[in-house]
mmCIF file of C-alpha atoms and ligand atoms in Angstrom:
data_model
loop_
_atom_site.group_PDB
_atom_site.id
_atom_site.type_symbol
_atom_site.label_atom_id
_atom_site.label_comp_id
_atom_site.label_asym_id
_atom_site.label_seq_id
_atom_site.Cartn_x
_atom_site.Cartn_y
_atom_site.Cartn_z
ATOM 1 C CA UNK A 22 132.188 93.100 104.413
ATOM 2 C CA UNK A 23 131.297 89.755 103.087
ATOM 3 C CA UNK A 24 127.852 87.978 104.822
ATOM 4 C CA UNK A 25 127.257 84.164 104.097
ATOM 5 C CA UNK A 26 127.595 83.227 100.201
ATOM 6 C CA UNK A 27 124.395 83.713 98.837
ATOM 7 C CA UNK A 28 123.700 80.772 95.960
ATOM 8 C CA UNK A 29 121.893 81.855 93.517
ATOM 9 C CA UNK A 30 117.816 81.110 93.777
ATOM 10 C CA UNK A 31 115.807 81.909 90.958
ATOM 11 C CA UNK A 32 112.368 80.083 91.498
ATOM 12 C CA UNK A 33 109.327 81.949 92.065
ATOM 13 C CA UNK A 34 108.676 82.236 95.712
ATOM 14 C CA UNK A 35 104.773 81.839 96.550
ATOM 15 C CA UNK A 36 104.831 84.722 99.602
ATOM 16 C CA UNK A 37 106.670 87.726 98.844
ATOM 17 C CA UNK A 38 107.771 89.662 102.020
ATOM 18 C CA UNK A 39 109.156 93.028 100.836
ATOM 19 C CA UNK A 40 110.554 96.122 101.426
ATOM 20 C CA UNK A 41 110.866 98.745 98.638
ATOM 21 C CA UNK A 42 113.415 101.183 99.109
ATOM 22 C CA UNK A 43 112.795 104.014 96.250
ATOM 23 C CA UNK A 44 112.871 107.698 94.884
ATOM 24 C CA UNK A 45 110.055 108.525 93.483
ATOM 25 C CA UNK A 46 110.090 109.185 90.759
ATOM 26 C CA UNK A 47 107.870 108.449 88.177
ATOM 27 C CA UNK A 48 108.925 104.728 87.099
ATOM 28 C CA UNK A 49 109.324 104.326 91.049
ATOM 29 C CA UNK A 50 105.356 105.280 91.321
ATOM 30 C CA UNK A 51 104.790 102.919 88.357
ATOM 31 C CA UNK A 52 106.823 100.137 90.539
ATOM 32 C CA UNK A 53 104.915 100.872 93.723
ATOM 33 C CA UNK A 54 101.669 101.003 92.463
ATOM 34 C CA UNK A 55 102.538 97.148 90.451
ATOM 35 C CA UNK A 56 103.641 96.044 93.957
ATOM 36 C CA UNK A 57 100.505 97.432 95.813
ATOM 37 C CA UNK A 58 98.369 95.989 93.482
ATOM 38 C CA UNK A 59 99.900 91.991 93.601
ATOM 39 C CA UNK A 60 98.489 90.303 96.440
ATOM 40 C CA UNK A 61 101.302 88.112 96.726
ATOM 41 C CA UNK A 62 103.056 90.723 97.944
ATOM 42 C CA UNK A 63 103.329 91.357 101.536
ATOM 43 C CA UNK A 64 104.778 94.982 101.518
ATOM 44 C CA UNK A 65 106.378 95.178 104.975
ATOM 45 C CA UNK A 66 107.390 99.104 104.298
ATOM 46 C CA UNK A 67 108.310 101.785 101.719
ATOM 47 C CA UNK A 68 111.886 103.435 102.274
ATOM 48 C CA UNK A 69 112.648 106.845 100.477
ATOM 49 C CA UNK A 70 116.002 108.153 99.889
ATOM 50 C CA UNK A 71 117.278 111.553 97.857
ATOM 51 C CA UNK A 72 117.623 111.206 94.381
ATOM 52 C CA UNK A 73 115.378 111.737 91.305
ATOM 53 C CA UNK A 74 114.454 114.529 93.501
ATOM 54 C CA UNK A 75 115.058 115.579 97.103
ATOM 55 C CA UNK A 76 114.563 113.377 100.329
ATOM 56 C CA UNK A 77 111.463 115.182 101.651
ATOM 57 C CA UNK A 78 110.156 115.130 98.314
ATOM 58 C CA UNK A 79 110.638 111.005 97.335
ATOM 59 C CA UNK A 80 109.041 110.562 101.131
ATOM 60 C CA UNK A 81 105.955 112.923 100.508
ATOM 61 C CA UNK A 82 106.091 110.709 96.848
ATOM 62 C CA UNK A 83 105.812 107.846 98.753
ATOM 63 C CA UNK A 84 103.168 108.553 100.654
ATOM 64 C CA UNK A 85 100.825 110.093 96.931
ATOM 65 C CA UNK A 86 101.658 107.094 95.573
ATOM 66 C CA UNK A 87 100.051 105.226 98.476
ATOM 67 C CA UNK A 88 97.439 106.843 98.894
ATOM 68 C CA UNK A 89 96.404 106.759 95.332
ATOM 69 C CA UNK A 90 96.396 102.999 95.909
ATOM 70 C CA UNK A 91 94.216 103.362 98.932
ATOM 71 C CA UNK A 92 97.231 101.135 101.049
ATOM 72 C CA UNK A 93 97.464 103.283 104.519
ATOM 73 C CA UNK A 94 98.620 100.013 106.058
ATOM 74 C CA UNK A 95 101.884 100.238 104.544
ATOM 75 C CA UNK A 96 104.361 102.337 106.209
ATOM 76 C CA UNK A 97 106.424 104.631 104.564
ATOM 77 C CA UNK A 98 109.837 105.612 106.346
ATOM 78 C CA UNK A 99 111.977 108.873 105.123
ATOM 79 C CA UNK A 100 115.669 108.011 104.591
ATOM 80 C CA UNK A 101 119.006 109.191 103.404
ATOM 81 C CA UNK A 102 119.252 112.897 102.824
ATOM 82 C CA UNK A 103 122.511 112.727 100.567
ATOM 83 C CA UNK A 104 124.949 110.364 99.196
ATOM 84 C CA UNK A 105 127.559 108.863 101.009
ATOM 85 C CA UNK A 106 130.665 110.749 99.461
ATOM 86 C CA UNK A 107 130.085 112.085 96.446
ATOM 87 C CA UNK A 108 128.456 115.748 95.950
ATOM 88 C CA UNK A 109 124.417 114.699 95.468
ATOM 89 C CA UNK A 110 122.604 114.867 92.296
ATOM 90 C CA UNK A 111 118.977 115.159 91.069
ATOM 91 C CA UNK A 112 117.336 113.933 87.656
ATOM 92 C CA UNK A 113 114.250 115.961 88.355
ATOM 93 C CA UNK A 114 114.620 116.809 84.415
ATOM 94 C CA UNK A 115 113.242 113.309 83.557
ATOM 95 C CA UNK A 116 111.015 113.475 86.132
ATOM 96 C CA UNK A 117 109.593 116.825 86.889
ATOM 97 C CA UNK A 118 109.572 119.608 89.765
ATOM 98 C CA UNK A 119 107.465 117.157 91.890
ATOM 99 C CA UNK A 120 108.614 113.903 90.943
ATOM 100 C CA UNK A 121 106.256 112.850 89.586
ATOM 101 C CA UNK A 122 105.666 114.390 86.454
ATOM 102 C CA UNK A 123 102.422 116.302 86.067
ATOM 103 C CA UNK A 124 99.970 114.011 88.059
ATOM 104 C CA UNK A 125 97.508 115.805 90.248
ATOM 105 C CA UNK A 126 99.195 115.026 93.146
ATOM 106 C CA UNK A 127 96.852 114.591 96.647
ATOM 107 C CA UNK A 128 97.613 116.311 99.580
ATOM 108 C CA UNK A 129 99.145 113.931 101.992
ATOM 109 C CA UNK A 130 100.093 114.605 105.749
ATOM 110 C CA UNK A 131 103.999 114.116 106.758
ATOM 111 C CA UNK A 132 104.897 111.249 109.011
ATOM 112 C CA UNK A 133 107.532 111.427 111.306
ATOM 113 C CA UNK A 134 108.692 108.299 112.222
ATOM 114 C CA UNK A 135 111.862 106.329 112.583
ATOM 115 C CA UNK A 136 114.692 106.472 109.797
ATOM 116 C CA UNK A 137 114.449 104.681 106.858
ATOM 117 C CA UNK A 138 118.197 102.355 107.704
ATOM 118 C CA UNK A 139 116.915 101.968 111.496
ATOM 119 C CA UNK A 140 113.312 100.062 110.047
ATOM 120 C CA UNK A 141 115.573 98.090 107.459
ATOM 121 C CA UNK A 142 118.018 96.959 109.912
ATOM 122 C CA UNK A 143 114.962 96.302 112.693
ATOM 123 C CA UNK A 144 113.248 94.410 110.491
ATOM 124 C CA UNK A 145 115.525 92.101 109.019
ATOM 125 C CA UNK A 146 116.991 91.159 112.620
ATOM 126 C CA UNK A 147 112.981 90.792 113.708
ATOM 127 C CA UNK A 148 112.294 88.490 110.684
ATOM 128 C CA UNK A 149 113.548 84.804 110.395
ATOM 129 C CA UNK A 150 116.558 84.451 108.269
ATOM 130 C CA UNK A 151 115.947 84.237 104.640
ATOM 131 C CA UNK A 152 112.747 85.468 104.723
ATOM 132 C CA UNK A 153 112.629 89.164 103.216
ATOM 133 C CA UNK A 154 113.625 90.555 100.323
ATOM 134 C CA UNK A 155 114.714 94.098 99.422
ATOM 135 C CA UNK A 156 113.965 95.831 95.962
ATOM 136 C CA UNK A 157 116.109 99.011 95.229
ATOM 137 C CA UNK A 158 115.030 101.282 92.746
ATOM 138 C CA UNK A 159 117.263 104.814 93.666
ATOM 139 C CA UNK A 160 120.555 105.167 94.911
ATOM 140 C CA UNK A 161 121.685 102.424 96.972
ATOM 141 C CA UNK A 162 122.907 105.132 99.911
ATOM 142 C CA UNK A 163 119.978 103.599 102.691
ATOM 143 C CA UNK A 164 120.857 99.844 102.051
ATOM 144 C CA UNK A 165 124.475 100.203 102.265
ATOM 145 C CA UNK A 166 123.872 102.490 105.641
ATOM 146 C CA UNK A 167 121.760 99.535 107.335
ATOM 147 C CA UNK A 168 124.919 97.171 105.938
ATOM 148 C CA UNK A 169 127.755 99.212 107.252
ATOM 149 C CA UNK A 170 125.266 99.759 110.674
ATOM 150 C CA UNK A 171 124.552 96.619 111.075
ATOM 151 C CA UNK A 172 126.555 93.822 109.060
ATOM 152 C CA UNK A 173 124.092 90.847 110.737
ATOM 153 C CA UNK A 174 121.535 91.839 108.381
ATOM 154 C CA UNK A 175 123.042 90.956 105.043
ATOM 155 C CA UNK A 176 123.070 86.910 105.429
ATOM 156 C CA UNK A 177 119.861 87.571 106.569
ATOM 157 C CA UNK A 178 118.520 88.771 103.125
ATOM 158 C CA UNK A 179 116.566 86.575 100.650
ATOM 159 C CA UNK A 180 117.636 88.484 97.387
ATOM 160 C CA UNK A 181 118.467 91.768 96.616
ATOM 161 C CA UNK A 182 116.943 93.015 93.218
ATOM 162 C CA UNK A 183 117.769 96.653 92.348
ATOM 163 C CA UNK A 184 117.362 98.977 89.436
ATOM 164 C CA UNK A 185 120.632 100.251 88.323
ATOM 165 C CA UNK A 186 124.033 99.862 86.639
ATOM 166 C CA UNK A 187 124.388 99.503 82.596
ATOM 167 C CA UNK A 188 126.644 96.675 80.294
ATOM 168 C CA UNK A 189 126.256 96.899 76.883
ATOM 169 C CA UNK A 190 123.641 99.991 77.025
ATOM 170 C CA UNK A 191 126.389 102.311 78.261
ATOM 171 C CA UNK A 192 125.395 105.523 80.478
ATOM 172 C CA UNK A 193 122.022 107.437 80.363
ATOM 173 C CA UNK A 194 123.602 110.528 82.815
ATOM 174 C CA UNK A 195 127.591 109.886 81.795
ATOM 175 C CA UNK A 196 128.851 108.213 78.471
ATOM 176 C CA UNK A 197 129.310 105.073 80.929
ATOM 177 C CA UNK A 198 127.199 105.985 84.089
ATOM 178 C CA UNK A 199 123.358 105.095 84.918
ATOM 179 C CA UNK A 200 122.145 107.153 87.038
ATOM 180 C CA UNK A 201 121.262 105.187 90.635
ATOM 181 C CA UNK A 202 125.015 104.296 90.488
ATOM 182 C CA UNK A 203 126.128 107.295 88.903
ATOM 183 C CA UNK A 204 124.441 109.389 91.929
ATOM 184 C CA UNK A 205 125.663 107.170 95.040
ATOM 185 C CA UNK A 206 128.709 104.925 93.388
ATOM 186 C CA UNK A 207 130.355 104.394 96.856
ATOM 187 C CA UNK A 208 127.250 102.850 98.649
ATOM 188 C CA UNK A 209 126.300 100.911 95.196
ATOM 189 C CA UNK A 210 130.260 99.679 95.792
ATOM 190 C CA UNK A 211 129.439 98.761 99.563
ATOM 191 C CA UNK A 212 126.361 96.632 97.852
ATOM 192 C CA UNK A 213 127.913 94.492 95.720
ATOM 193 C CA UNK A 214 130.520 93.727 97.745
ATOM 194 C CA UNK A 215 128.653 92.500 100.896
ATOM 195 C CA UNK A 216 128.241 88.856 99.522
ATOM 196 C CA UNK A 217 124.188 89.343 99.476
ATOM 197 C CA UNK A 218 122.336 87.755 96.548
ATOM 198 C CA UNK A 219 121.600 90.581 94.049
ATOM 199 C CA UNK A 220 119.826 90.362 90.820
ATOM 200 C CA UNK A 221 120.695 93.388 88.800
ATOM 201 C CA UNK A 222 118.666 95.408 85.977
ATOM 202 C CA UNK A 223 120.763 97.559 84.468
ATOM 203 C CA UNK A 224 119.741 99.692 81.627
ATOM 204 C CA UNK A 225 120.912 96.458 79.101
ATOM 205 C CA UNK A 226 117.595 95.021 80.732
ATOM 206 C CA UNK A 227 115.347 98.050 81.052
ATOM 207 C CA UNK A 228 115.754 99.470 77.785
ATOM 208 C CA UNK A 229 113.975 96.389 75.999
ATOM 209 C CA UNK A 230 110.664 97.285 78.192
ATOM 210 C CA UNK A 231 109.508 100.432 76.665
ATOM 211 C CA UNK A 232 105.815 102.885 77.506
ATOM 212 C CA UNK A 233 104.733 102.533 73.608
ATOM 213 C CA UNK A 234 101.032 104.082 73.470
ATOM 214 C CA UNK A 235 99.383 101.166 72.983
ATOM 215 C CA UNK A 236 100.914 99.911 76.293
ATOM 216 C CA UNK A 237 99.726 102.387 77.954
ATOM 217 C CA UNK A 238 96.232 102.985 76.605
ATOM 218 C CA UNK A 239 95.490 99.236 77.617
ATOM 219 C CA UNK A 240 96.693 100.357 81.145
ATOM 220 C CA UNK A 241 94.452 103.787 81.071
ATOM 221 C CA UNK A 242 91.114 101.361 79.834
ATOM 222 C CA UNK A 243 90.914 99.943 82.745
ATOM 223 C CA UNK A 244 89.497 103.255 84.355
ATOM 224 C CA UNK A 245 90.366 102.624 87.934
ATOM 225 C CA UNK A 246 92.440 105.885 90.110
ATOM 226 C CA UNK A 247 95.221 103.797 90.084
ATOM 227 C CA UNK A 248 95.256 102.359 86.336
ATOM 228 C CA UNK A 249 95.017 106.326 85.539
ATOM 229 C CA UNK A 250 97.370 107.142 87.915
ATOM 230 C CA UNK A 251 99.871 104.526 86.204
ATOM 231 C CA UNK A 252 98.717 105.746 82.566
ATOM 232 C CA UNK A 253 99.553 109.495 83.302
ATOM 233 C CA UNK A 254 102.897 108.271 85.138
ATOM 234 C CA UNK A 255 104.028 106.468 81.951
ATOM 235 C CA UNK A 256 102.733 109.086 79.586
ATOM 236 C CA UNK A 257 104.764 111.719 80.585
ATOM 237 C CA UNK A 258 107.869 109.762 80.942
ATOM 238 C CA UNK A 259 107.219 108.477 77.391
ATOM 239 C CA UNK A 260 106.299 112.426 76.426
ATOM 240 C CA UNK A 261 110.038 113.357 78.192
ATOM 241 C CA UNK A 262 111.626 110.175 77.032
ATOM 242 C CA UNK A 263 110.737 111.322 72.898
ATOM 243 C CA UNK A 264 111.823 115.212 73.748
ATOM 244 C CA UNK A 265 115.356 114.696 75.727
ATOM 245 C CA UNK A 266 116.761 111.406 74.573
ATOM 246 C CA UNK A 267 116.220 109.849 70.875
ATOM 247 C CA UNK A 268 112.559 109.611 69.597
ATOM 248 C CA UNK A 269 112.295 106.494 71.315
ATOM 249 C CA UNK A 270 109.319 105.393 73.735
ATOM 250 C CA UNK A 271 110.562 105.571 77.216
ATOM 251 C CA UNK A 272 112.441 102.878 78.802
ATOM 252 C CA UNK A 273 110.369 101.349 82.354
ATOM 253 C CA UNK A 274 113.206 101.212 84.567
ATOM 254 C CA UNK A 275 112.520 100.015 88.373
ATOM 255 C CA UNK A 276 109.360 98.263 87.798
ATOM 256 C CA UNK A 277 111.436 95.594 86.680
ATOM 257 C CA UNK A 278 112.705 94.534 89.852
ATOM 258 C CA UNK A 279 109.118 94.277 91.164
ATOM 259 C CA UNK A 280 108.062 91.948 87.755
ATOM 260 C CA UNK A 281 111.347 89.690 88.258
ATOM 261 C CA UNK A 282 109.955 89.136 91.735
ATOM 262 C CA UNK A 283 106.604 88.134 90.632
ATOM 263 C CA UNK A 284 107.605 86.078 87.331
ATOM 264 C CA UNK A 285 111.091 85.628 86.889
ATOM 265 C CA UNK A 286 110.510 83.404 83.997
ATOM 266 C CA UNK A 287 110.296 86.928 81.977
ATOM 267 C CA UNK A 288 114.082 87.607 82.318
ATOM 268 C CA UNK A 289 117.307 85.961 81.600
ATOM 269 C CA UNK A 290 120.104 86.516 84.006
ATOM 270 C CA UNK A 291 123.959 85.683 84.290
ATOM 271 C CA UNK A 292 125.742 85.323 87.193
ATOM 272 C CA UNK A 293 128.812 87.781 86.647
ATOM 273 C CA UNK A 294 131.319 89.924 89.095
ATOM 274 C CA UNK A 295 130.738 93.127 89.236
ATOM 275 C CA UNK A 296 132.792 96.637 90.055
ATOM 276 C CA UNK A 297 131.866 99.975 90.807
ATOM 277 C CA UNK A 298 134.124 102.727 89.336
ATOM 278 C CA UNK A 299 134.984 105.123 92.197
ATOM 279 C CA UNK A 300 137.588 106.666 91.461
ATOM 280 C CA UNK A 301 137.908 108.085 87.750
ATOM 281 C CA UNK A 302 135.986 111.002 87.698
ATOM 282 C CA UNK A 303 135.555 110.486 83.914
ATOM 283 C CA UNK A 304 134.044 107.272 84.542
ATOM 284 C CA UNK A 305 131.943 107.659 87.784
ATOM 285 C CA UNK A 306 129.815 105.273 88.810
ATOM 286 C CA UNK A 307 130.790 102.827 85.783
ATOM 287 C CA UNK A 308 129.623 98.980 86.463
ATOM 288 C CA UNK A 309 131.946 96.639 85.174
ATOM 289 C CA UNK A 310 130.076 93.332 85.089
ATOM 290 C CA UNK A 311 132.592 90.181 84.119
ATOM 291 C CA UNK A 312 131.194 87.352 83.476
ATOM 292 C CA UNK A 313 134.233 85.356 83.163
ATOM 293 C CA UNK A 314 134.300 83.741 86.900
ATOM 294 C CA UNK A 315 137.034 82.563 88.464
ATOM 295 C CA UNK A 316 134.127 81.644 91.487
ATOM 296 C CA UNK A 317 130.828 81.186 92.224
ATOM 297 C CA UNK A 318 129.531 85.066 92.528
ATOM 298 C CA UNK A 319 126.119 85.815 94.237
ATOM 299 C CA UNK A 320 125.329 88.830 91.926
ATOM 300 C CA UNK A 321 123.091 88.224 88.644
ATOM 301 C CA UNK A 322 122.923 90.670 85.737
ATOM 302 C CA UNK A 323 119.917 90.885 83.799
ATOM 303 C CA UNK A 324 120.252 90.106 80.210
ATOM 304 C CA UNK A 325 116.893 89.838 78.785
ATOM 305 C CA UNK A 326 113.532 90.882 79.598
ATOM 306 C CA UNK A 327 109.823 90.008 78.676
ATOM 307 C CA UNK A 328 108.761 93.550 77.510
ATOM 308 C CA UNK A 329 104.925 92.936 76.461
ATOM 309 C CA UNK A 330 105.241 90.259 79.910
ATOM 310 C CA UNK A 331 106.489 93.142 81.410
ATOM 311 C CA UNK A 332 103.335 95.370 80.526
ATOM 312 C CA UNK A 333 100.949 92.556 81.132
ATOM 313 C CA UNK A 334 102.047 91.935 84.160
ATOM 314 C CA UNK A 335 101.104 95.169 85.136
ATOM 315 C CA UNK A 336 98.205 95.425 83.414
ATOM 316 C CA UNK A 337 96.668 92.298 84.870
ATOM 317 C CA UNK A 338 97.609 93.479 88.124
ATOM 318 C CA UNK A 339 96.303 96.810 88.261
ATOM 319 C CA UNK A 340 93.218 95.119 86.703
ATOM 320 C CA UNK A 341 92.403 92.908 89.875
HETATM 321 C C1 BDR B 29 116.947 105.103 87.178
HETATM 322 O O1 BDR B 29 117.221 106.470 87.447
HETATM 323 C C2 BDR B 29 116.058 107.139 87.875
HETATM 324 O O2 BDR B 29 115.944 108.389 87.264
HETATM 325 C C3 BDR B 29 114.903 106.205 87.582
HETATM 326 O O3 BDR B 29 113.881 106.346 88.572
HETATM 327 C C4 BDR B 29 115.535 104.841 87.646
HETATM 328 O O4 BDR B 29 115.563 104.347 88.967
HETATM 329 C C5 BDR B 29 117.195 104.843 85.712
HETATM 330 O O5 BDR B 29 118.518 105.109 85.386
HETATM 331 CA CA1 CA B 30 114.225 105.376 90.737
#
């Protein structure tokens, strides 16, 4: 299923017209509430799909985590209810019964609307070529629906920057899985095989931007709902982070997409091949990233980030 070759395009683009498709999750909340809080952003809509936690839950997520930023403009659309093949998982232990950790969570109405894959797939075709990008920060099970519904849209996509896969980190829910794979490896597959521009941050890239106190404290100072909302977000993942994995502070995962969009000159990335292990149930959901090309490969893997750029990025943001 292979769309136009997509060259790779890494200069900062002045108008951002996105759609962020997302489980939240508490680094998702972190992400949305760095993208609701950059002008340059146009956010065209949120999707939600099942993972950290369930479907209804990441949509009602959605919808806290907008309201907390006072955005009712943005619409959020409810997606995929399960993986594609593969028997669905949850990671509510990182993340909490709610999703989003122990913040005080609003009481928001639902809002039935159209599915998550039909708005992607209407939008894109609406939109002039070239002209939207897509951030993925959970499974990749609603992007790979709209591709497999409608194969149009993917030379239609600016870039594609998601959250997920791992190099040299290994796994953080297998020995050699990350989790957004790990949990939907067949519609990750159907991904990176379309032939859309991707830029990938896998855990090689998230694990250098990590919630030390200080980091946060500067983000809680600045006393506004959502700055608090952020703080207590990255406080408990960092709290979680110290009492499952190693002592270390926790890792800010899928705002990184969001930052690369904004100010790619904080990461470093390699154009590489990349395969998604299907097959081996030992090795589920295993990226193999190759960056030994034989051709010119639209998919970019993420081998440095900014951290501190990362956090100030977000910090002047949520300061505005
Ligand atoms: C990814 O998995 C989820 O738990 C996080 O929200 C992030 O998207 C990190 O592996
Ligand atoms: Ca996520």
């Amino acid at each position: 299923m292979r769309g136009q070759p997509a060259l790779a395009d890494n200069a900062p683009v002045s108008n951002l017209s996105l759609i962020i498709d997302c489980d939240p999750g508490v680094d998702d909340g972190v992400a949305l509430l760095l993208a609701f809080a950059s002008p340059r952003i146009e956010l065209l809509g949120i999707t939600t799909v099942a993972g950290n936690v369930s479907a209804a839950l990441t949509a009602r997520n959605a919808r806290v985590i907008r309201q907390i930023a006072g955005r009712p403009d943005v619409p959020v659309f409810a997606g995929c209810a399960r993986p594609m093949v593969r028997v669905p998982i949850e990671a509510g232990h990182f993340h909490g019964e709610s999703g989003l950790g122990d913040l005080a969570l609003p009481k928001v109405a639902d809002e039935p609307g159209p599915h998550a894959v039909d708005f992607m797939v209407r939008t894109l075709m609406d939109r002039p070529p070239g002209t939207v990008d897509l951030a993925v920060t959970g499974p990749f099970t609603n992007l790979a629906m709209a591709m497999i519904l409608e194969p149009a849209i993917i030379p239609r996509l600016r870039r594609v920057v998601v959250m997920g896969g791992a190099r040299t980190e290994g796994g953080n829910i297998t020995a050699s899985a990350e989790y957004n794979i790990f949990a939907d490896p067949h519609a990750a597959h159907v991904v990176f095989s379309s032939g859309a521009q991707v830029i990938v941050h896998g855990l090689d890239a998230t694990h250098q931007v990590r919630a030390t106190e200080a980091r946060i404290a500067a983000i809680e100072a600045i006393g506004t709902g959502p700055a608090k909302a952020c703080a207590t977000l990255l406080r408990f993942s960092r709290h979680i982070e110290h009492k499952i994995v190693r002592g270390l502070d926790a890792p800010l995962h899928d705002p990184c997409p969001i930052a690369w969009l904004l100010k790619p000159e904080l990461f470093d990335t390699v154009p590489c091949a990349l395969m998604v292990e299907t097959a081996s149930p030992l090795t589920l959901g295993h990226t193999a990233v190759e960056f030994r090309l034989s051709e010119p490969s639209p998919i970019q893997w993420v081998t440095r980030a900014d951290g501190q750029g990362v956090f100030d990025l977000i910090t002047e943001a949520l300061s505005r």
